[in-house]
Coordinates of C-alpha atoms and ligand atoms in Angstrom, one line a residue:
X29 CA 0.0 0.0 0.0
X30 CA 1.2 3.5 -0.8
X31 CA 2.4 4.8 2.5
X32 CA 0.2 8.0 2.1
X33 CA -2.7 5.4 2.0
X34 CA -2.6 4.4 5.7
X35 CA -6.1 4.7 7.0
X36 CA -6.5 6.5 10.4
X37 CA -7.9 4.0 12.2
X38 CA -8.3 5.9 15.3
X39 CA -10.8 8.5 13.2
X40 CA -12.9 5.9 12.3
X41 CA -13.6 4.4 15.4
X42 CA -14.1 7.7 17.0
X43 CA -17.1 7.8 13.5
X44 CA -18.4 4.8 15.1
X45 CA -18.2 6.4 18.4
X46 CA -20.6 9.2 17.1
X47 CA -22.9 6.7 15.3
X48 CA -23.5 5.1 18.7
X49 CA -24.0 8.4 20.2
X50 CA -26.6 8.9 18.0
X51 CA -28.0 6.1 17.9
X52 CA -28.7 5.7 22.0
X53 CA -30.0 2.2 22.2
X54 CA -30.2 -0.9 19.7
X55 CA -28.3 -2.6 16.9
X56 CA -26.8 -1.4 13.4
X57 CA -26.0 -4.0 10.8
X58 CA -24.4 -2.6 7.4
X59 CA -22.5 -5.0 5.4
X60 CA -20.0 -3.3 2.9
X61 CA -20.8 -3.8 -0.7
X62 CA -20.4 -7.2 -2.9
X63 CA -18.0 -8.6 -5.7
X64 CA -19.9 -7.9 -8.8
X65 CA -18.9 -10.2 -11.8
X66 CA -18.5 -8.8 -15.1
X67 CA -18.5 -11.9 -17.3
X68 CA -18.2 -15.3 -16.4
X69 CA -16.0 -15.3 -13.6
X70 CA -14.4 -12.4 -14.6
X71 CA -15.2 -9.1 -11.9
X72 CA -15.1 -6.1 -12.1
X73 CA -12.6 -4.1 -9.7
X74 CA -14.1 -4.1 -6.3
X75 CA -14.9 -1.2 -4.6
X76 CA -16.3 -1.4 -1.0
X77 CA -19.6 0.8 0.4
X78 CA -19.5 3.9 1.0
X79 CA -21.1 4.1 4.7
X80 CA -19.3 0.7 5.5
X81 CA -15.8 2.2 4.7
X82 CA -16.7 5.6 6.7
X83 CA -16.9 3.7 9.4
X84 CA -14.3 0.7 9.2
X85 CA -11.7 1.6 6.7
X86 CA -11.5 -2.3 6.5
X87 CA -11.1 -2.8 2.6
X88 CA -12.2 -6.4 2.1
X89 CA -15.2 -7.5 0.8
X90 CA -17.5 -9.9 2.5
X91 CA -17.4 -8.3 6.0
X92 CA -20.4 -6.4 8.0
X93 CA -20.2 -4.4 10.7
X94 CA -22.0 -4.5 13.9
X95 CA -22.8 -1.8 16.3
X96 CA -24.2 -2.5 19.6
X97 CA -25.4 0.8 21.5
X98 CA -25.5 -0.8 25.0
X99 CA -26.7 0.3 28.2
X100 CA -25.3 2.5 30.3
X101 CA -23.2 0.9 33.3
X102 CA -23.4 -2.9 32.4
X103 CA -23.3 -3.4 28.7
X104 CA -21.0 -1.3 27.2
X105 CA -21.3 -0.6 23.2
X106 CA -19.6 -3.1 21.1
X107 CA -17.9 -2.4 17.8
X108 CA -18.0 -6.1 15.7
X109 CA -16.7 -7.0 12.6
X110 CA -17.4 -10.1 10.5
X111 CA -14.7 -11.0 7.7
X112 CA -13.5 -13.0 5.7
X113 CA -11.4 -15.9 7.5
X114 CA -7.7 -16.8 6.6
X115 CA -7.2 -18.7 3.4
X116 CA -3.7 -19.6 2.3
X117 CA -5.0 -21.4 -1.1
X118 CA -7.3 -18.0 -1.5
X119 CA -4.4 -15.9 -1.0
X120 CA -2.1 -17.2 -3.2
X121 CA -4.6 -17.0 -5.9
X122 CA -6.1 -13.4 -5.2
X123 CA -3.9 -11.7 -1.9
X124 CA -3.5 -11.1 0.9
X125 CA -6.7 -11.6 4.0
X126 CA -6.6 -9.7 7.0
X127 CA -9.0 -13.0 8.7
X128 CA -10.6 -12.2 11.9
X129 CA -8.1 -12.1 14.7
X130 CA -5.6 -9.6 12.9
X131 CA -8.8 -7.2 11.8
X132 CA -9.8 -7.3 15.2
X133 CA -6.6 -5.3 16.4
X134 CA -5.4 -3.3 13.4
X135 CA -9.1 -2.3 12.6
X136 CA -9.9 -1.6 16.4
X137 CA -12.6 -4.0 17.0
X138 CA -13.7 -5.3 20.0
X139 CA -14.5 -8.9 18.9
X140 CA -14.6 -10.2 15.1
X141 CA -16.1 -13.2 13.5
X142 CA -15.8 -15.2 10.3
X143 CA -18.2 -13.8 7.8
X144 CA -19.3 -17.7 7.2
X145 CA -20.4 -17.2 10.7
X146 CA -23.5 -14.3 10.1
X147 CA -26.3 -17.1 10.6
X148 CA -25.1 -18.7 13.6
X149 CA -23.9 -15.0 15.3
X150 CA -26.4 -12.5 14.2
X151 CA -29.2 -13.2 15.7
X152 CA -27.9 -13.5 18.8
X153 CA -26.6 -10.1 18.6
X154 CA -30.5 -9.0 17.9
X155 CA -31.8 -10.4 20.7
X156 CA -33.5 -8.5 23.5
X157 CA -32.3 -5.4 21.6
X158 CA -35.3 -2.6 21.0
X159 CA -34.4 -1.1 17.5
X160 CA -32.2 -2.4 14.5
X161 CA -31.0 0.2 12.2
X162 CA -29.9 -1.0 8.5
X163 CA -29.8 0.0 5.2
X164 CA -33.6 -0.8 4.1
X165 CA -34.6 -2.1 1.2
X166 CA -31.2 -1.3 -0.5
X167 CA -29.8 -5.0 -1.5
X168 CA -33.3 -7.1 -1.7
X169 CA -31.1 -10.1 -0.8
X170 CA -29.8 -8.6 2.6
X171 CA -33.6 -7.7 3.4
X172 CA -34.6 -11.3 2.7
X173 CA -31.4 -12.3 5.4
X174 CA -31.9 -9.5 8.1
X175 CA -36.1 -10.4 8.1
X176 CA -34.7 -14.1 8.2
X177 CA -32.6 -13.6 11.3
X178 CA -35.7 -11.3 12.8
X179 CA -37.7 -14.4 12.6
X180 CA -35.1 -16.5 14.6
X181 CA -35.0 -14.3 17.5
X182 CA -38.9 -14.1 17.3
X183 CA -38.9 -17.8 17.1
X184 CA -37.6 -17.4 20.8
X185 CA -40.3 -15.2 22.5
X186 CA -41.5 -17.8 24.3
X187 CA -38.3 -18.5 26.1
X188 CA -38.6 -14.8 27.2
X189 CA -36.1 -13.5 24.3
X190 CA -37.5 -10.2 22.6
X191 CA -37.0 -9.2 18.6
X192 CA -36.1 -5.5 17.4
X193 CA -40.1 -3.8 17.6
X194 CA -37.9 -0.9 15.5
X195 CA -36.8 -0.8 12.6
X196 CA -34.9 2.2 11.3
X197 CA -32.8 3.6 8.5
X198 CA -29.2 3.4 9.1
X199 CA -28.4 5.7 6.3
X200 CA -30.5 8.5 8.4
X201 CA -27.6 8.9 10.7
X202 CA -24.4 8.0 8.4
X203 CA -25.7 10.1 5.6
X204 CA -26.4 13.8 7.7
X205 CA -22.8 12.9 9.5
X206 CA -20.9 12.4 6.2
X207 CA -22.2 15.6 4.7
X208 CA -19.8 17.5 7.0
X209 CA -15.9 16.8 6.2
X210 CA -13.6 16.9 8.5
X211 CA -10.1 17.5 7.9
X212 CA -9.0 14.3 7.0
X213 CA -11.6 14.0 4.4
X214 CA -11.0 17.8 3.0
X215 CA -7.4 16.6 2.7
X216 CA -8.1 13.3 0.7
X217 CA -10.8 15.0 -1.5
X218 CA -8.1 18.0 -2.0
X219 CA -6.0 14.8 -3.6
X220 CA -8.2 13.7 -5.6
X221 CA -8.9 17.0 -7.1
X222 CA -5.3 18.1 -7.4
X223 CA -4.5 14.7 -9.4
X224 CA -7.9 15.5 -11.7
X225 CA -7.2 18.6 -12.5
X226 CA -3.6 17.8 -13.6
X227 CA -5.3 15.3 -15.8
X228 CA -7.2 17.9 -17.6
X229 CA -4.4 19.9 -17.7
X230 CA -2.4 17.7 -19.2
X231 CA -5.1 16.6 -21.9
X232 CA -5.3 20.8 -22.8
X233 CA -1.9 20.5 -23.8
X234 CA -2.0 17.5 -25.7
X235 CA -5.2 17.8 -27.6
X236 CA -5.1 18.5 -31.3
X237 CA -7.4 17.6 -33.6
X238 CA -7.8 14.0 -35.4
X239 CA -6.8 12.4 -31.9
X240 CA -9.6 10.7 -30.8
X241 CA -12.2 10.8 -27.8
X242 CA -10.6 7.5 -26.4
X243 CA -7.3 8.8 -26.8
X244 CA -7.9 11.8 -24.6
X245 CA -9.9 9.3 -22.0
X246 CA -6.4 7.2 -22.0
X247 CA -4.7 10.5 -21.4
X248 CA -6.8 10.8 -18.5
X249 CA -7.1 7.3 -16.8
X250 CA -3.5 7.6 -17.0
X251 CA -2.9 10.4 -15.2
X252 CA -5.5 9.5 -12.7
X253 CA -4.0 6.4 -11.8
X254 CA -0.2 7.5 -12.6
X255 CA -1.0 10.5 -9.6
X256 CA -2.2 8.0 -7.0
X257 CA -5.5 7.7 -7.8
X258 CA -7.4 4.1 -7.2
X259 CA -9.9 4.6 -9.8
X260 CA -11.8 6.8 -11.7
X261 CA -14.3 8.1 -9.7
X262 CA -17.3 7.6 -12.8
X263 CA -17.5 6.5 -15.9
X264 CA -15.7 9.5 -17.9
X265 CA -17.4 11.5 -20.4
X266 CA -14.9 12.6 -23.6
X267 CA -17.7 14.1 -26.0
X268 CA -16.4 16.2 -29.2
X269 CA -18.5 18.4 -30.9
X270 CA -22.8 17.6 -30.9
X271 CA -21.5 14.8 -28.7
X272 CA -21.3 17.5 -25.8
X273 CA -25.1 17.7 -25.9
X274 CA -25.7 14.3 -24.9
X275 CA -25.2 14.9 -20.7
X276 CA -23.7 11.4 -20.2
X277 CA -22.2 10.5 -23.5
X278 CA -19.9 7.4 -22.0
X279 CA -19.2 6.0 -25.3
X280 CA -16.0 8.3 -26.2
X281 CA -15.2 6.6 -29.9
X282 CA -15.2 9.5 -32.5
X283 CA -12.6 11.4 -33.7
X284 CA -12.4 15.3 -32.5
X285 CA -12.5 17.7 -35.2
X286 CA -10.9 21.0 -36.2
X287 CA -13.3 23.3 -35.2
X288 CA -15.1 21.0 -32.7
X289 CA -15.2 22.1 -28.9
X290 CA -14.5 19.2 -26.4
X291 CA -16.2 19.1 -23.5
X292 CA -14.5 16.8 -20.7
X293 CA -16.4 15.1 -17.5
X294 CA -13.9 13.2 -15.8
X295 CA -12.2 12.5 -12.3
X296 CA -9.9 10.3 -10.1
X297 CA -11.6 8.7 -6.9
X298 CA -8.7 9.2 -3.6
X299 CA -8.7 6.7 -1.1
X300 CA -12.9 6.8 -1.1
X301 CA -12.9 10.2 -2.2
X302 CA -14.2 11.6 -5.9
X303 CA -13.5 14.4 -7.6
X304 CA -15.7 15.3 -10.1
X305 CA -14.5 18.3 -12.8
X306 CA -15.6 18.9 -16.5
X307 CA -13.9 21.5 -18.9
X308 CA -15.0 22.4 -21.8
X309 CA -12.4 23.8 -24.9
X310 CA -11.8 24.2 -28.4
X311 CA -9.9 20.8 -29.9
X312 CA -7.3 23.2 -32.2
X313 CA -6.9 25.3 -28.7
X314 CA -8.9 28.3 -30.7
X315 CA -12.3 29.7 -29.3
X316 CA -14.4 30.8 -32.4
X317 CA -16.6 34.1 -32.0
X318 CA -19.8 32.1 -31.4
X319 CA -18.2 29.4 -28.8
X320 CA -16.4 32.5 -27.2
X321 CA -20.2 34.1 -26.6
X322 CA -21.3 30.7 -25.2
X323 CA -18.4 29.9 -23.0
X324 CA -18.3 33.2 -21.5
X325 CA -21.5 33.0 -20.1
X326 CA -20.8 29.9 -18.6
X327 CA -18.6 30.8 -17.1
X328 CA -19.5 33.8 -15.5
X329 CA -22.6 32.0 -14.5
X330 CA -20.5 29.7 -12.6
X331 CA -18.7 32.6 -11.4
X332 CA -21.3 34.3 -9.6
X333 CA -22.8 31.0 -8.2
X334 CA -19.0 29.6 -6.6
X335 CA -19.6 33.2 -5.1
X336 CA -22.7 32.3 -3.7
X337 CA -21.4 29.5 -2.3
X338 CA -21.0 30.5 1.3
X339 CA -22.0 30.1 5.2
X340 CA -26.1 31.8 5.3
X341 CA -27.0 31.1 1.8
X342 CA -29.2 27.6 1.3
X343 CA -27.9 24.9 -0.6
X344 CA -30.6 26.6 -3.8
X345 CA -28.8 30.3 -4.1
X346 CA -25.6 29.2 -6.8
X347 CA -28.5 27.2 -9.1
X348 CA -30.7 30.3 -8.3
X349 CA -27.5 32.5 -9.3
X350 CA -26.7 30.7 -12.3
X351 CA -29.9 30.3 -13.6
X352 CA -30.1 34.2 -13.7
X353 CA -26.8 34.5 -15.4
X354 CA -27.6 32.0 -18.3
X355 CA -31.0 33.2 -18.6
X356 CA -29.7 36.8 -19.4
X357 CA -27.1 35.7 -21.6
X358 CA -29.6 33.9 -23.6
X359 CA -31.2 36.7 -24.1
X360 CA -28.2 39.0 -25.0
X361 CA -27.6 37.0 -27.5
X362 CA -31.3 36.8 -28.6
X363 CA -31.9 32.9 -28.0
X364 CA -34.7 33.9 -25.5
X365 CA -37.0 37.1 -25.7
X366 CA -38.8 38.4 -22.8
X367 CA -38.7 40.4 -19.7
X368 CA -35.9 38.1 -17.5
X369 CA -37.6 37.3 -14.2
X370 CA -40.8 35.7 -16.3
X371 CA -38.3 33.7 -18.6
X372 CA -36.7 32.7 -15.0
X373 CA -40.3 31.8 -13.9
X374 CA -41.2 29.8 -17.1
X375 CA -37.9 28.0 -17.0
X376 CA -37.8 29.4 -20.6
X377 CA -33.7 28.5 -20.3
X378 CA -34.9 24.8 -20.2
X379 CA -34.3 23.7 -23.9
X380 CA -30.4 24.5 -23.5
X381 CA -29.8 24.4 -19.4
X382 CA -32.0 21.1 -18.3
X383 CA -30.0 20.1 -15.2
X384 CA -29.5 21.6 -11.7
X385 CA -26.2 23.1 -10.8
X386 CA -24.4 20.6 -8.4
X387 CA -24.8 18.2 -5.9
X388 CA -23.2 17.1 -2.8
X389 CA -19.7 15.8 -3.3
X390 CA -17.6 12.7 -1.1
X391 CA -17.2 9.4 -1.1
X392 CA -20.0 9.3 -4.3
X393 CA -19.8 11.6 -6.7
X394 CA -23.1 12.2 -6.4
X395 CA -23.1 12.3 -2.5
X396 CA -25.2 11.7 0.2
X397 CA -27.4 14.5 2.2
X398 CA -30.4 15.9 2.5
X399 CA -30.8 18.9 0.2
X400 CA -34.0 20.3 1.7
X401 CA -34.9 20.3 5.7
X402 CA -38.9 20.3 6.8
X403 CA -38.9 21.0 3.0
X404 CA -36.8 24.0 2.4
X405 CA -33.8 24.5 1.3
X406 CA -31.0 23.7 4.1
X407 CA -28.9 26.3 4.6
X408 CA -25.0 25.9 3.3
X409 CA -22.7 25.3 6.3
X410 CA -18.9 24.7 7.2
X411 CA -17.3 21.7 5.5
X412 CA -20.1 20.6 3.2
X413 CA -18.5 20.0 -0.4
X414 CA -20.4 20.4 -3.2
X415 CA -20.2 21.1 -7.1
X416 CA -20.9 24.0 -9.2
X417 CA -21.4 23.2 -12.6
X418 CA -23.8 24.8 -15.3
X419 CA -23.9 24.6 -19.0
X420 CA -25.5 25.2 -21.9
X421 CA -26.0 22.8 -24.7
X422 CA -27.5 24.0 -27.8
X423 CA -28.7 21.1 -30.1
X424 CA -29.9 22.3 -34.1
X425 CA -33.1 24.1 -34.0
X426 CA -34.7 26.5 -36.1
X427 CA -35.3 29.0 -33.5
X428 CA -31.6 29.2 -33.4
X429 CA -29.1 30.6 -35.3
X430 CA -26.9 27.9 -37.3
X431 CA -23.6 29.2 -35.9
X432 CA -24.7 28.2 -32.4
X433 CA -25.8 24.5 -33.4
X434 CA -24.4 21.6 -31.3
X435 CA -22.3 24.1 -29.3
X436 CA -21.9 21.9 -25.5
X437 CA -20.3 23.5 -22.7
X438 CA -19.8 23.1 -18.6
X439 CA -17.6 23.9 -16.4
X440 CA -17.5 22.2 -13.0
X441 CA -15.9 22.6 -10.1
X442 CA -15.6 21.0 -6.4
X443 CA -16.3 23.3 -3.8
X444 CA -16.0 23.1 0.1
X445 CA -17.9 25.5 2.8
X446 CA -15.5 27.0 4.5
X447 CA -16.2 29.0 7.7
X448 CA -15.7 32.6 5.9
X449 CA -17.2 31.3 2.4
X450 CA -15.3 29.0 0.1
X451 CA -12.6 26.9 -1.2
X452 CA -12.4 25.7 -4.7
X453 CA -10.7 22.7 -4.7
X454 CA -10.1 22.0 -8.4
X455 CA -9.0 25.3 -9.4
X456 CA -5.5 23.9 -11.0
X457 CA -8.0 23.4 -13.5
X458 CA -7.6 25.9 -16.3
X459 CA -10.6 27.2 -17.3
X460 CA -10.8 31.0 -18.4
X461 CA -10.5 31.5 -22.1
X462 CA -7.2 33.5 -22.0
X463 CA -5.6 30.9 -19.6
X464 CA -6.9 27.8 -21.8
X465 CA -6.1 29.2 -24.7
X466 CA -2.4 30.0 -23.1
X467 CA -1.8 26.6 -22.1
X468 CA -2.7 24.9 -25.7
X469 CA -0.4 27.3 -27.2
X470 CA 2.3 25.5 -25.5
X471 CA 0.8 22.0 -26.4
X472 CA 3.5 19.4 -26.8
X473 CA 2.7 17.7 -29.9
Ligands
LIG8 N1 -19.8 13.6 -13.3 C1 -21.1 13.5 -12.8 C2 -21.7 14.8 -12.5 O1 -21.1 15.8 -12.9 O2 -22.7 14.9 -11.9
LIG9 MN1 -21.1 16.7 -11.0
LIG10 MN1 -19.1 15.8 -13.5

């Protein structure tokens, strides 16, 4: 393991100390996420859940966890781990195993079990306990098994053993809790942004026209994985031209033309962590006149809403902000006629800006949170990370002028609340026209 990979094991039992807390009484059981095969018995890379990772670190799959809130004096709370067990034949054929008694110490456990163990151990751990909190109804086949090892412990009432009467939502607590990032996490999403945005940087230098969309995806798997990175952190999105206009165009086979804008969606995952960044620029490293008009009110658009982005505004005010700026642009350049606030109202921008501008950013690209308390807006506070990212995409039309046609632009970036207001994250990311243009002046092929 790289030695900057190191998990701080101490953080995350003080995550499970808090989800305890929290908690107050009862049982949570989340099991990290499975192998998924890709063909025959071929899978693809594993990656582990999300919440189960927040809380463990442990990187295997086939392990749960188990957190028992206790009672105050007698029962204290009990962090539990079931894993995989030892397997020297396994190992030599796919690694290493950390087994049950080694996991137990290095992961801070207070007792482990093998994972082949779940349906002789669990239920015991649910009896006599008043709530169990899991991940409902997200993995059908782990409802079937939780309901399964309800009904042995109810199977007991008679000899005086009780069954969970509660069942709750684990996600409610592990969700609101990883919205906020501590420092830790601002400093691993701060790598994965740093190694992103030196991939697009490095693509803006390279690109030239009759390369193709792969080659520029190569360009940046490469870098993503050459900086440190595990994986990407989605699929990436290399669209030339009227391919720009399709919002998740994955399929990154046609060749990028002289004249063609390129609009890039792409981003290394950091130990957990994703980045998410999109550029948009010309393939021969020259804006024309009417992509010039289009990028530049992008990009004040997401300007003003970064700026918005701030401690006392509500989660709504950059998509609010950006909304006006494209909306007026549209109409400076005569794409939309009317008076602005009723083109606002009748989402009159819709045809060319159909998307909202961000979500929450962290372990998913598309992260968890609430976006709206009691059904408003929450407000933005101190160490939530988010994206800003608006575009227009102008597809053929005859309400618009040829010159415009299949013109795709959006730039996004990752930014976290800070106490004062904000802290882009992914600004290595060149993205005004002067400083774009600059850097493909200098391309090195
Ligand atoms: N790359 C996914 C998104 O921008 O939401
Ligand atoms: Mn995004
Ligand atoms: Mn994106």
């Amino acid at each position: 393991m790289q030695p900057d990979l190191l998990p701080d094991i101490a953080l995350h039992r003080a995550r499970r100390e808090r989800v305890i807390e929290k908690m107050g009484k009862g049982v949570m059981i989340l099991a990290t996420a499975p192998e998924v095969i890709r063909n025959r018995d071929a899978h693809f890379p594993y990656r582990y859940d999300s919440h189960f990772h927040y809380l463990t670190a442990f990187p295997e799959p086939e392990a749960v966890l188990v957190l028992i809130a206790g009672d105050a004096d007698k029962n204290p709370p009990k962090h539990i781990l079931f894993c995989r067990e030892k397997d020297m034949e396994r190992e030599i054929w796919d690694g290493f195993r950390f087994g049950p008694e080694e996991a137990r110490d290095v992961y801070r456990f207070d007792a482990t079990f093998a994972f082949d163990k779940l349906d002789e151990e669990l239920p015991k751990l649910l009896e006599n306990q008043p709530s169990l909190h899991y991940a409902i109804g997200f993995d059908a086949a782990w409802d079937a098994r939780m309901l399964s090892w309800l009904n042995v412990v109810r199977a007991k009432g008679r000899s005086g053993v009780s069954a969970p009467a509660t069942l709750l939502d684990a996600r409610a607590i592990i969700d609101e809790m990883r919205l906020f990032k501590d420092a830790h996490e601002l400093a691993l999403m701060q790598r994965a942004a740093d190694i992103s945005a030196a991939g697009h940087l490095a693509v803006q230098r390279n690109c030239k026209p009759g390369m193709g969309e792969w080659e520029i995806e190569a360009e940046l798997l490469y870098h993503f994985r050459k900086g440190g990175c595990q994986a990407p952190a989605y699929t990436s999105i290399v669209a030339g031209g009227a391919n720009a206009c399709v919002l998740h165009y994955i399929a990154n086979d046609q060749p990028l033309r002289d004249g063609d804008l390129l609009l890039i969606d792409a981003a290394g995952e950091y130990q957990g962590y994703a980045a998410d960044i999109t550029r948009s620029f010309p393939v021969n490293g020259r804006f024309s006149a009417p992509q010039r008009d289009i990028y530049e009110i992008v990009l004040a658009a997401q300007l003003a809403a970064i700026d918005a982005v701030k401690p006392g505004n509500t989660w709504n005010t950059p998509h609010d902000t950006a909304l006006r700026v494209l909306t007026q642009g549209l109409r400076d350049l005569k794409l939309l006629d009317g008076e602005l606030d009723g083109l606002i109202e009748q989402e009159a921008y819709k045809p060319f800006y159909m998307h909202k501008t961000g979500h929450w950013l962290g372990r998913d690209v598309h992260d968890v949170g609430e976006y709206k308390i009691n059904n408003e807006w929450r407000a933005l506070q101190t160490g939530m990370t988010l994206t800003v990212e608006p575009g227009l995409y102008i597809r053929p039309s005859e309400e618009v002028p040829k010159a415009f046609w299949n013109i795709g632009i959006r730039i996004e970036d990752d930014v976290a609340v800070t106490e004062n207001g904000h802290h882009v994250l992914t600004a290595a990311a060149p993205k005004s026209i002067a400083d774009i243009e600059e850097v493909m002046r200098h391309a090195t092929r």
